[in-house]
Structure formats: structure tokens, C-alpha cells
Coordinates of C-alpha atoms in Angstrom, one line a residue:
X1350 CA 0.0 0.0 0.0
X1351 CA 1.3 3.5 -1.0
X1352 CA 1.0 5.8 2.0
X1353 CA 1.0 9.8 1.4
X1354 CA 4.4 11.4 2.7
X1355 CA 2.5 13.8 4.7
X1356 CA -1.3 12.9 5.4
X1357 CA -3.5 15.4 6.3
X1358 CA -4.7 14.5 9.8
X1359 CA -4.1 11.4 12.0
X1360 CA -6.0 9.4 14.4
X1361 CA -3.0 8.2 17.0
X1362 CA -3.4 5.2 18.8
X1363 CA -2.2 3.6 22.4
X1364 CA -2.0 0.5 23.4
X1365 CA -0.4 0.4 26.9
X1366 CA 0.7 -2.2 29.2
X1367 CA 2.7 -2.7 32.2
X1368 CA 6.6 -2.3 31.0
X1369 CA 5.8 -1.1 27.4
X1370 CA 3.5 1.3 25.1
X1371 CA 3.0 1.3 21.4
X1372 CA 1.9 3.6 19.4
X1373 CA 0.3 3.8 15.9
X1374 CA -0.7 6.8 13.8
X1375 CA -3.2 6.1 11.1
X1376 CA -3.9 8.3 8.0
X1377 CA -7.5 10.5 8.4
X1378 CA -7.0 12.9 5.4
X1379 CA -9.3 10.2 3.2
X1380 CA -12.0 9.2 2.5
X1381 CA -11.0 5.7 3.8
X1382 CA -9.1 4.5 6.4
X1383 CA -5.9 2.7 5.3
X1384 CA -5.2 -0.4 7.7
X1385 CA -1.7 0.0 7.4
X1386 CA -0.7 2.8 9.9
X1387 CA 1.5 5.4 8.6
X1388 CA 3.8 5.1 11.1
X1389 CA 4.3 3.8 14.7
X1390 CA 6.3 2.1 16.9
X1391 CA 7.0 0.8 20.9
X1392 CA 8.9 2.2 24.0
X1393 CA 9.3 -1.2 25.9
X1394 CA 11.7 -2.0 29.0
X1395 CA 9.8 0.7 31.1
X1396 CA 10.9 0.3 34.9
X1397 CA 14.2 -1.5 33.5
X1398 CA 17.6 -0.8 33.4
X1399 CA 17.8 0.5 29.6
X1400 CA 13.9 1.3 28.3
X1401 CA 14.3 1.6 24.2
X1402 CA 12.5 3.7 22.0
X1403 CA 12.2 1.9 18.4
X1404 CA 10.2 3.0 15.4
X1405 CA 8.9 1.3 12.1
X1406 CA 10.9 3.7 10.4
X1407 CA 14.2 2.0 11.9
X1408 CA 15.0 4.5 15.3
X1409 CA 16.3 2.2 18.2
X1410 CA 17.5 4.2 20.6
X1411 CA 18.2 4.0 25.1
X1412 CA 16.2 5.8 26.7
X1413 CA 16.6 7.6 30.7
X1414 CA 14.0 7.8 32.1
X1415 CA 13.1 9.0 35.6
X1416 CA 13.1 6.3 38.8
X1417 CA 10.0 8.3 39.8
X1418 CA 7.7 8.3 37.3
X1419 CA 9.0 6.2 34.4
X1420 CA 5.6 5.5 32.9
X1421 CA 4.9 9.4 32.3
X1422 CA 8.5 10.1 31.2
X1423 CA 7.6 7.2 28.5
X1424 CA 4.6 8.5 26.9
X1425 CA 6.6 12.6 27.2
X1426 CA 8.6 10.6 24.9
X1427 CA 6.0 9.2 22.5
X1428 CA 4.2 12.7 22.7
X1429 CA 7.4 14.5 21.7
X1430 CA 8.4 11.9 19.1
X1431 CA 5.0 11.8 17.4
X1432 CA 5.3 16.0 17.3
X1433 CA 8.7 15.9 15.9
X1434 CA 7.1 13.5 12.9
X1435 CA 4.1 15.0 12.3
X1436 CA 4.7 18.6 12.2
X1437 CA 1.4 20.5 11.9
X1438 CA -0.6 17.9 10.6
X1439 CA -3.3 17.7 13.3
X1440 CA -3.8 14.9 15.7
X1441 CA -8.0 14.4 15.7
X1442 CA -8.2 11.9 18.3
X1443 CA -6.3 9.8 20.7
X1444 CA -7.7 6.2 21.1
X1445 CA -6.7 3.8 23.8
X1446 CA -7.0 0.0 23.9
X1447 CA -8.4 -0.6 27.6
X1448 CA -9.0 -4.2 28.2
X1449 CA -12.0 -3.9 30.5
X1450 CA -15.4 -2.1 29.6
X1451 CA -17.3 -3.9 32.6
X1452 CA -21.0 -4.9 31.8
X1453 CA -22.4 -1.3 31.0
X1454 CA -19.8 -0.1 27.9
X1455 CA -20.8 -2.3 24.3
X1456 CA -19.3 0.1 22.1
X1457 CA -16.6 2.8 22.2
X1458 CA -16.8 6.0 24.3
X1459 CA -15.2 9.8 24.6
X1460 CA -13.4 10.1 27.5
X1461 CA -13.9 12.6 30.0
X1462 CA -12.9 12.8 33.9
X1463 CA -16.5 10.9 34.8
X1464 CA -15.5 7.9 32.3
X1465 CA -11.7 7.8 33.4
X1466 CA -13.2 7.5 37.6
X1467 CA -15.3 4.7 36.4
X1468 CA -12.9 3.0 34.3
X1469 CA -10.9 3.2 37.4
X1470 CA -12.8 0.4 39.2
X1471 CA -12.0 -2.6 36.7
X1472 CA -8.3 -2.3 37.9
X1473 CA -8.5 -5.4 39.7
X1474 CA -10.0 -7.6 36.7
X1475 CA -7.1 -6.4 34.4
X1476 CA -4.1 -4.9 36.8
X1477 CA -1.3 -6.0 33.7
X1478 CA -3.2 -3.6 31.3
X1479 CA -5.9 -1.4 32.8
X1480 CA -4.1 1.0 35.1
X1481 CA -1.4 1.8 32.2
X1482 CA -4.4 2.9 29.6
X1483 CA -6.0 5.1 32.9
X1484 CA -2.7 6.2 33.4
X1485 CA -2.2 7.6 29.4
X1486 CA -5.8 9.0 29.4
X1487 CA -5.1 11.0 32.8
X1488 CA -2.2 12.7 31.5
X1489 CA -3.9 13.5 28.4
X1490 CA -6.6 15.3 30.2
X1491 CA -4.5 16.9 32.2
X1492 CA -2.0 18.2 29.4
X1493 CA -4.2 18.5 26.6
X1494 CA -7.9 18.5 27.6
X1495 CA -8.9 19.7 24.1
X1496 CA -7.7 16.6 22.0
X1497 CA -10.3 14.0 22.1
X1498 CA -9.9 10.6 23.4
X1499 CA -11.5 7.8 23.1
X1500 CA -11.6 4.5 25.0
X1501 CA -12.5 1.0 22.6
X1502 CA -12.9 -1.9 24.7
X1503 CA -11.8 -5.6 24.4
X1504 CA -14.7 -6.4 26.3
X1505 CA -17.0 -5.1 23.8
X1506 CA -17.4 -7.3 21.0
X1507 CA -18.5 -10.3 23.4
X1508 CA -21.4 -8.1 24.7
X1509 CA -23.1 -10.4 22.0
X1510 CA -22.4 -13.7 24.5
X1511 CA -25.9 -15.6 25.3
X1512 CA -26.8 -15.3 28.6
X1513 CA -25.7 -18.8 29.7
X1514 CA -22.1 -18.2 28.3
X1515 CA -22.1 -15.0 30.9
X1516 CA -23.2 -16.8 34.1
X1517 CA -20.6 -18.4 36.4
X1518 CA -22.1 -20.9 38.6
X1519 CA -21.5 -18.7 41.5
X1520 CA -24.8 -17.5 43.7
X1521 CA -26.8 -15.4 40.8
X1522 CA -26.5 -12.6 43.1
X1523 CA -23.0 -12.1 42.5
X1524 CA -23.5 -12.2 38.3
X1525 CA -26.0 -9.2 39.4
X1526 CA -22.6 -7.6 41.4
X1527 CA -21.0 -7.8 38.4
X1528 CA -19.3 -10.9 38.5
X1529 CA -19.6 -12.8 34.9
X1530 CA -17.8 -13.9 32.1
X1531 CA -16.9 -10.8 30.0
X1532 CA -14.5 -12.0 27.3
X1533 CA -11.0 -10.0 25.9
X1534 CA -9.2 -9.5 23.1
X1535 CA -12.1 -8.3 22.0
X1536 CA -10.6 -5.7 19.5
X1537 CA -8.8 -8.8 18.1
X1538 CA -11.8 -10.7 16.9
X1539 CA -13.8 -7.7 16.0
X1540 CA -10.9 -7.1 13.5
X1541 CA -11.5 -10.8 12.5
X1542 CA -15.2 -10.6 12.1
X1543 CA -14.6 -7.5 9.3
X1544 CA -11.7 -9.5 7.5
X1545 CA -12.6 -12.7 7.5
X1546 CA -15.2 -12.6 5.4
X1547 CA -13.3 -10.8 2.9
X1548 CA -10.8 -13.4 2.7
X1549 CA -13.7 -16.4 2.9
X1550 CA -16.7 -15.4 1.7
X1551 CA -19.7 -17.1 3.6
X1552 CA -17.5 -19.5 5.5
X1553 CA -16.3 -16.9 7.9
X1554 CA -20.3 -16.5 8.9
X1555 CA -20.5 -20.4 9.2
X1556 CA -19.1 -21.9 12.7
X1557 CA -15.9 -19.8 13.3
X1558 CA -13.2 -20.2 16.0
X1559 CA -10.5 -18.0 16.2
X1560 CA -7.3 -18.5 18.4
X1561 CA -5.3 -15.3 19.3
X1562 CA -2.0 -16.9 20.7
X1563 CA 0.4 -14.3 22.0
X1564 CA 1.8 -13.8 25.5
X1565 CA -2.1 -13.6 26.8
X1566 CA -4.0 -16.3 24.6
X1567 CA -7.7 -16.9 24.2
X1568 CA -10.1 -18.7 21.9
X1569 CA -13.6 -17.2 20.2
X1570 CA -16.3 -19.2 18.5
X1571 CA -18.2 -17.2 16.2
X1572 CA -21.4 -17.7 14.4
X1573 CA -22.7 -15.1 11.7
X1574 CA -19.7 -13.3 12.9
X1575 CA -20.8 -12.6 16.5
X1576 CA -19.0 -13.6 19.6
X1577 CA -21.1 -16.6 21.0
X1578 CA -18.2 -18.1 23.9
X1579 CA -15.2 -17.5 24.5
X1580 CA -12.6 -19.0 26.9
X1581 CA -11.5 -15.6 28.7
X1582 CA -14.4 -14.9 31.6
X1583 CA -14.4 -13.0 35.0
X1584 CA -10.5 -11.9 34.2
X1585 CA -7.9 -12.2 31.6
X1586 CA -6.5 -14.9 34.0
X1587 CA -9.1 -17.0 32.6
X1588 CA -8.9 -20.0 30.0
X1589 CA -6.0 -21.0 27.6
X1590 CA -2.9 -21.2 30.0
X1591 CA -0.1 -18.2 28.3
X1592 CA 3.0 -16.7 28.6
X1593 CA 3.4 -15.7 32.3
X1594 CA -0.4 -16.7 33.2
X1595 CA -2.2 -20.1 34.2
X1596 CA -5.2 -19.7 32.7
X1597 CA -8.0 -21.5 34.3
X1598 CA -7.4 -23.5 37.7
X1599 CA -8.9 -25.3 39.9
X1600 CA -9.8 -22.8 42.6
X1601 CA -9.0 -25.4 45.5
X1602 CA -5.4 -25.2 44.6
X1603 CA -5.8 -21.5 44.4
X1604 CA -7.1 -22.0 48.3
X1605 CA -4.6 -24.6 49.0
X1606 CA -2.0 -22.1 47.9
X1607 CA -3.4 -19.3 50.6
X1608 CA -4.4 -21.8 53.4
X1609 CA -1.6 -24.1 53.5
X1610 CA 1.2 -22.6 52.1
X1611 CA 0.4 -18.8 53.0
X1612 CA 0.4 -17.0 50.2
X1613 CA -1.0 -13.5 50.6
X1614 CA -3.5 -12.4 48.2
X1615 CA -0.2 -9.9 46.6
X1616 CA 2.2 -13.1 46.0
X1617 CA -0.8 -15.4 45.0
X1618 CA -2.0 -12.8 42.1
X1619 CA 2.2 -12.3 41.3
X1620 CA 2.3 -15.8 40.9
X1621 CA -0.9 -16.4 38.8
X1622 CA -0.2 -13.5 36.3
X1623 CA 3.5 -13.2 36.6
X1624 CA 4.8 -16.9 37.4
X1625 CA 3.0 -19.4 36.0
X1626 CA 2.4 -20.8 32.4
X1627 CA 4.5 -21.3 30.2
X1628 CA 7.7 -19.7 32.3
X1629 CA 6.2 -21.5 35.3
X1630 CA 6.2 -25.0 34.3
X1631 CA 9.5 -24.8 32.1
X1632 CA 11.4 -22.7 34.4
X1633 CA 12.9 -21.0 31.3
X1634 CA 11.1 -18.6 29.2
X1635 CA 7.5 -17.3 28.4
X1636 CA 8.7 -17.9 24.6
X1637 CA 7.2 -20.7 22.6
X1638 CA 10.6 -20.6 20.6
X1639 CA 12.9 -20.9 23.1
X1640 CA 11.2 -23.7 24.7
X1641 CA 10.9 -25.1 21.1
X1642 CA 15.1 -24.9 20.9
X1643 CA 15.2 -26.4 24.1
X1644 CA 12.4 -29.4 24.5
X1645 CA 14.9 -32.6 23.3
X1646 CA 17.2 -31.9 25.8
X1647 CA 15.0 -30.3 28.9
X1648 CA 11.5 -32.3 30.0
X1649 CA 10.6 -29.2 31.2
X1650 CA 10.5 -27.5 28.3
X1651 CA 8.5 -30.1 26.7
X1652 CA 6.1 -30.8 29.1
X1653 CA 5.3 -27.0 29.3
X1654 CA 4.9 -27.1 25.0
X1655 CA 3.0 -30.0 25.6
X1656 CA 0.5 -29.0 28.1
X1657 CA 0.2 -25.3 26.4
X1658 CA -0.6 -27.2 23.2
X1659 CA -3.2 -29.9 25.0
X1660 CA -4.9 -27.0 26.5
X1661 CA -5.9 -25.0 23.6
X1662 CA -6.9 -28.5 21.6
X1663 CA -9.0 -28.9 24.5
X1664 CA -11.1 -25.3 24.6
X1665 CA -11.4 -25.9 20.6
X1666 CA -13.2 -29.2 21.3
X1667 CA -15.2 -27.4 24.1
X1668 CA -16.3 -24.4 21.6
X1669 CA -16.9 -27.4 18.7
X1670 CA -19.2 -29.1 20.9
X1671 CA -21.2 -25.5 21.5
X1672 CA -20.9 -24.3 17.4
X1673 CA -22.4 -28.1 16.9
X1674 CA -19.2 -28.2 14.6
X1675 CA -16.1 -26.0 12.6
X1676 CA -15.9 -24.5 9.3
X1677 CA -13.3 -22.6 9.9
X1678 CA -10.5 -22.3 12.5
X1679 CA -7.7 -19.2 12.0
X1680 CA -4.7 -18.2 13.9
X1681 CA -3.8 -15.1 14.9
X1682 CA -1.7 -12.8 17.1
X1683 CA 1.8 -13.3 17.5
X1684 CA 2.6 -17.3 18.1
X1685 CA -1.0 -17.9 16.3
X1686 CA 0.3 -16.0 12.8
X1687 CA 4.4 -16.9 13.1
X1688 CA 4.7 -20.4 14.9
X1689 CA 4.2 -22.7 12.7
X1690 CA 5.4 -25.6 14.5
X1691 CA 3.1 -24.8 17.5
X1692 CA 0.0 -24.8 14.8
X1693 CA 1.1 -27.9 13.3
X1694 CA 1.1 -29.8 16.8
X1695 CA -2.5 -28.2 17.7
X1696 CA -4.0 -29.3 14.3
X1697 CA -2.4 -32.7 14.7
X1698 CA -4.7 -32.8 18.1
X1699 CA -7.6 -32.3 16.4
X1700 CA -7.6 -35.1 13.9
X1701 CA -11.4 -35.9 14.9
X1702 CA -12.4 -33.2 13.1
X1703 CA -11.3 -34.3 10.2
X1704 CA -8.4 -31.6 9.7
X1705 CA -5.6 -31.7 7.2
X1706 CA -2.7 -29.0 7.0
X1707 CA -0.4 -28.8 4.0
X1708 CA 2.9 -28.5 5.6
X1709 CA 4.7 -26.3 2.8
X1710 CA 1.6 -23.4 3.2
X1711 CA 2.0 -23.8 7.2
X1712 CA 5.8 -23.2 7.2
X1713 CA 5.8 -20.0 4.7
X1714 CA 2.7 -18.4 7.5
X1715 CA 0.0 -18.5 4.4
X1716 CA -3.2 -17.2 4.6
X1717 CA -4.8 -20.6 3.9
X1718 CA -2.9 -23.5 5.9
X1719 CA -5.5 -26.3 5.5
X1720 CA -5.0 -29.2 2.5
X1721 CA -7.5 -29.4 -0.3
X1722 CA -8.8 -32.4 1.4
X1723 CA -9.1 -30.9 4.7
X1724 CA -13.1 -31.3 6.1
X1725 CA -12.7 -27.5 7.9
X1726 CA -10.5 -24.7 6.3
X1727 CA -7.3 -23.4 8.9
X1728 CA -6.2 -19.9 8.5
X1729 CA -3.6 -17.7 9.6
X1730 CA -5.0 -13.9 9.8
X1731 CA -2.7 -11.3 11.0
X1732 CA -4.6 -9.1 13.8
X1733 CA -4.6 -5.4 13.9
X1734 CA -6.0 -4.4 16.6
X1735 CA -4.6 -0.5 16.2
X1736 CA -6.5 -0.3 13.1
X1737 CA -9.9 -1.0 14.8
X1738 CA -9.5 1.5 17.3
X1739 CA -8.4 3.9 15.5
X1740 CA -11.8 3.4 13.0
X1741 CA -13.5 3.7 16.3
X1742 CA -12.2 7.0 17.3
X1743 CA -12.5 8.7 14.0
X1744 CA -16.1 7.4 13.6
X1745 CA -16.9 9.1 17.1
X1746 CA -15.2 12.6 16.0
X1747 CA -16.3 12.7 12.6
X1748 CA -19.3 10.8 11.6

């Protein structure tokens, strides 16, 4: 795609977690919305010894930030780094991916100081993300209250989730607290559900499941396009275990990890989001390709590959057996679109249904993976989630 050299206005985007922040400005000047952002990049490291700032454009550079206050220093950075691009080619909007919406916020929102006080009380459902968006938002209130903002969900798109997919089998007076399955990566799928069925045609509305494997990992089954489960619920703790997280456990061994061996509630939540999967079991990395270079020789290694792999075949039975059966499975997000040999041992798992993968197609990361005699069609779909958010935000400051 040929970009302009100067576009006329931008929609920037932030997408902030705990030790980094990216950013992505998208081209507004048109009439369309190009899905390729103009330009972009990541300060990661933030609270380490030697934070980076790195660009698409090819800037790497150390960065010193302040002990006190790393996090604001970071995004001074990104604010005077995005100025020194852009010029005086306006910024419209600002728009934030904030993991949780709670059960009131379906859709995308301006944010204001009402919003940002609310927003404030889902910290404890999402403390690796949630506080970091809040964070970006204050400061952009504070410093430039007349640029819009506006706040796009991952908990969103699975406001679509039957009833019975919502409900955990706690008393129903704590679903009416607030206490239900919400879903995540939610501006993941909805990015799915608009490509998809460009790419597929009417399978993509058929019986859909869509894994988005990166450091936090979740499933989606989709029918005519519309989140109907999902394997994140309460928390992004939830479901498929991931890089640093367990996923769903037995809450008796969460108990037994309190009662017994005395964790407080600080070192149990450290361990379940910061210790466990696949750096817990293996001991080694959170990184499906070291572990892969590793496996013959460590157990570890293997083991945690091996149970990473039999968790996610066994949430794609689970969300089979609710779609009544799979037209179309796709990968996406980082392992999901460049591990090929971590797709390969999933599809092998799921032989029942009647899968075939033609191993040439998987290795080069195609957008078709499946073999012409395969009974469901396996797909790798990049994600953009930056791209969705920043449609959001221009759609809410100029319809």
C-alpha cells in the first residue's frame, strides 16, 4: 500500500501495558481508512535498566527515564516523538485500547474525567493492562484536555455472549454484582469478524473459532460473525494457559495455595499472572521458541509445550461441541500467525475433526494453511488491533 508522505490528519493510537507502550498513527486525510498505519512504533523496557524507544521507520534508541515516574516520562517521549514526525498535521483523536469495559460499555466512548473515575474500578480484573491505559488517558486530560480521546474496549465485542455463556455458577446474586464472564481481546476478533469474510466469503459466517496466541492467549467461536463463547471470563486470567499466566485453575489449589502454604493475596495474584504458564512449568522462558530450541534436551521445556498445546486443543473441542461443529478455524496474534510448528502440533490434536494441514503453506505463515482435502479450512490472519481503534475513534469525532 502507497501511504501519502505527509497525510493530512491522523488518528493516533495507544496500546499500553505494564513495561511497554505502542503507538500507531493512522492516515484520516481520506475518505478511507488505510489499515496500514502510517507510522508507529513501541517504548518497551519501562521500569528497567535500559527502556528503548524503536520506530517502524528504523530509530532504536536507550532511553533515561526518571526512577519516579518512568511511565509518564515514557509517553513525554512518545508525545514528543509523534510532534517531531508529524509537524502541523493535526492529531484528531487519541484512542486507547483498555482491556475492561465492565458490563455497561458495548461500544466505544469519549473520554472525560466521569469515564476515566469509572474505568478506574475494573483495575483489579485487568491490573497488567488497565491501570497503564488510565494512566495515558489522565495525563492527556491533564495536558491536553482539548484533544479527544476515546476509549475502545476488548470487552466489547463479546457483549453479543448468550446469557448462559455469561453466568458463572456462583450464587446469581454475585452475576448481578457484576461478576460474569466478559471475554478480551475483544478488539482482536472484532478485526476478524470485518476481515474474515473478505478473505472467505460465507465460511467466515458459518461456525468460526479463532485462536489469538500471544503472550495472553484466548479462543472465540463465532457464528454469523458474533462472539457466541469465549474462553477468557471473570479476568484475563481466565482459560488458555499463556505466557506468564495459568489460565483456568482449579480454585481449590488457588485455596490450598493461601491456606496451606500462606500465600497472601499480593504473592498469590504475582504468581498467577506473573509466574506461571509457560515460564512456570518450564522454568525457562514465556517464549514458545525458546522452549521449542530447548524441548529434546529439557523435559521441562517439553512438558510446558505440551501442556500449552493440550490446553488450547481442549477449549477448541469445548467451543466445537457449542458451534455443533467448525468451518473454519484461524490463527492469529503473535505465536498464532508466526509459529508454525506450535500450529502444526494443535492441528495434529484435532484429527477428529477431520483436519488436514499442508505443511509447505504452514511453514511460509499463508493465509490458507489447511489441505484441499481438509473437512474444515485453517487460516492464519494477522490481527490489527490499532487499526480498529483507531476506525472507532474517528467514527466518534467525525461521523
Amino acid at each position: 500500500m502507497n501511504l501519502p508522505a505527509t497525510p493530512g490528519a491522523v488518528i493516533a493510537v495507544l496500546n499500553c501495558g505494564s513495561s511497554s507502550i505502542k503507538f500507531a498513527l493512522f492516515d484520516a486525510g481520506g475518505a478511507e481508512l488505510p489499515r496500514q498505519a502510517w507510522w508507529g512504533g513501541k517504548v518497551q523496557g519501562i521500569g528497567s535498566a535500559q527502556p528503548r524507544l524503536q520506530t517502524q521507520d528504523g530509530l532504536d534508541r536507550v532511553l533515561d527515564l526518571g526512577a519516579d515516574e518512568p511511565y509518564h516520562d515514557a509517553l513525554a517521549v512518545i508525545r514528543e516523538a509523534i510532534r517531531a514526525r508529524l509537524g502541523e498535521v493535526p492529531v484528531l483523536a487519541v484512542a486507547h485500547r483498555v482491556v475492561h469495559g465492565g458490563a455497561h460499555h458495548a461500544a466505544p466512548l469519549r473520554v472525560d474525567a466521569a469515564v476515566l473515575a469509572e474505568l478506574r474500578g475494573y483495575i483489579p480484573l485487568a491490573p497488567l493492562h488497565q491501570p497503564f491505559a488510565l494512566e495515558a488517558m489522565e495525563v492527556l486530560l491533564q495536558q491536553r484536555p482539548d484533544l479527544p480521546q476515546v476509549a475502545c474496549f476488548d470487552t466489547a465485542f463479546h457483549h453479543s455472549l448468550p446469557l448462559v455463556e455469561q453466568l458463572l455458577p456462583l450464587p446469581y446474586a454475585a452475576y448481578e454484582r457484576g461478576l460474569r464472564r466478559y471475554g478480551f481481546h475483544g478488539l482482536s476478533y472484532e478485526y476478524q469478524s470485518l476481515v474474515l469474510p473478505e478473505r472467505h466469503g460465507e465460511l467466515a459466517g458459518g461456525r468460526c473459532i479463532v485462536a489469538h496466541l500471544g503472550s495472553g492467549a484466548s479462543l472465540c467461536a463465532m457464528r454469523g460473525l458474533r462472539s457466541v463463547a469465549t474462553t477468557m471470563g471473570f479476568s484475563a486470567l481466565d482459560g488458555l494457559m499463556m505466557g506468564t499466566r495459568c489460565g483456568a485453575l482449579d480454585p481449590g489449589a488457588l485455596l490450598y495455595l493461601m491456606e496451606v502454604e500462606g500465600l497472601d493475596v499480593h504473592e498469590a495474584g504475582h504468581m498467577l499472572y506473573h509466574e506461571s504458564g509457560l515460564l512456570g512449568v518450564s522454568g525457562q522462558s514465556a517464549d514458545p521458541r525458546a522452549l521449542l530450541a530447548r524441548e529434546a534436551e529439557d523435559p521441562r521445556c517439553a512438558a510446558a509445550l505440551a501442556l500449552f498445546v493440550r490446553r488450547i486443543v481442549r477449549e477448541i473441542g469445548a467451543l466445537v461441541a457449542v458451534l455443533g461443529g467448525l468451518d473454519l478455524l484461524v490463527f492469529t496474534a503473535g505465536i498464532g500467525e508466526h509459529q508454525a510448528e506450535v500450529r502444526r502440533r494443535i492441528v495434529a490434536e484435532l484429527g477428529f475433526l477431520h483436519l488436514g494441514l499442508d505443511d509447505t503453506a504452514n511453514a511460509a505463515n499463508a493465509a490458507v494453511i489447511s489441505s484441499a482435502g481438509s473437512a474444515v479450512r485453517v487460516a492464519v490472519e494477522p490481527t490489527n488491533e490499532e487499526w480498529v481503534a483507531a476506525r472507532h475513534a474517528r467514527a466518534l469525532v467525525s461521523p
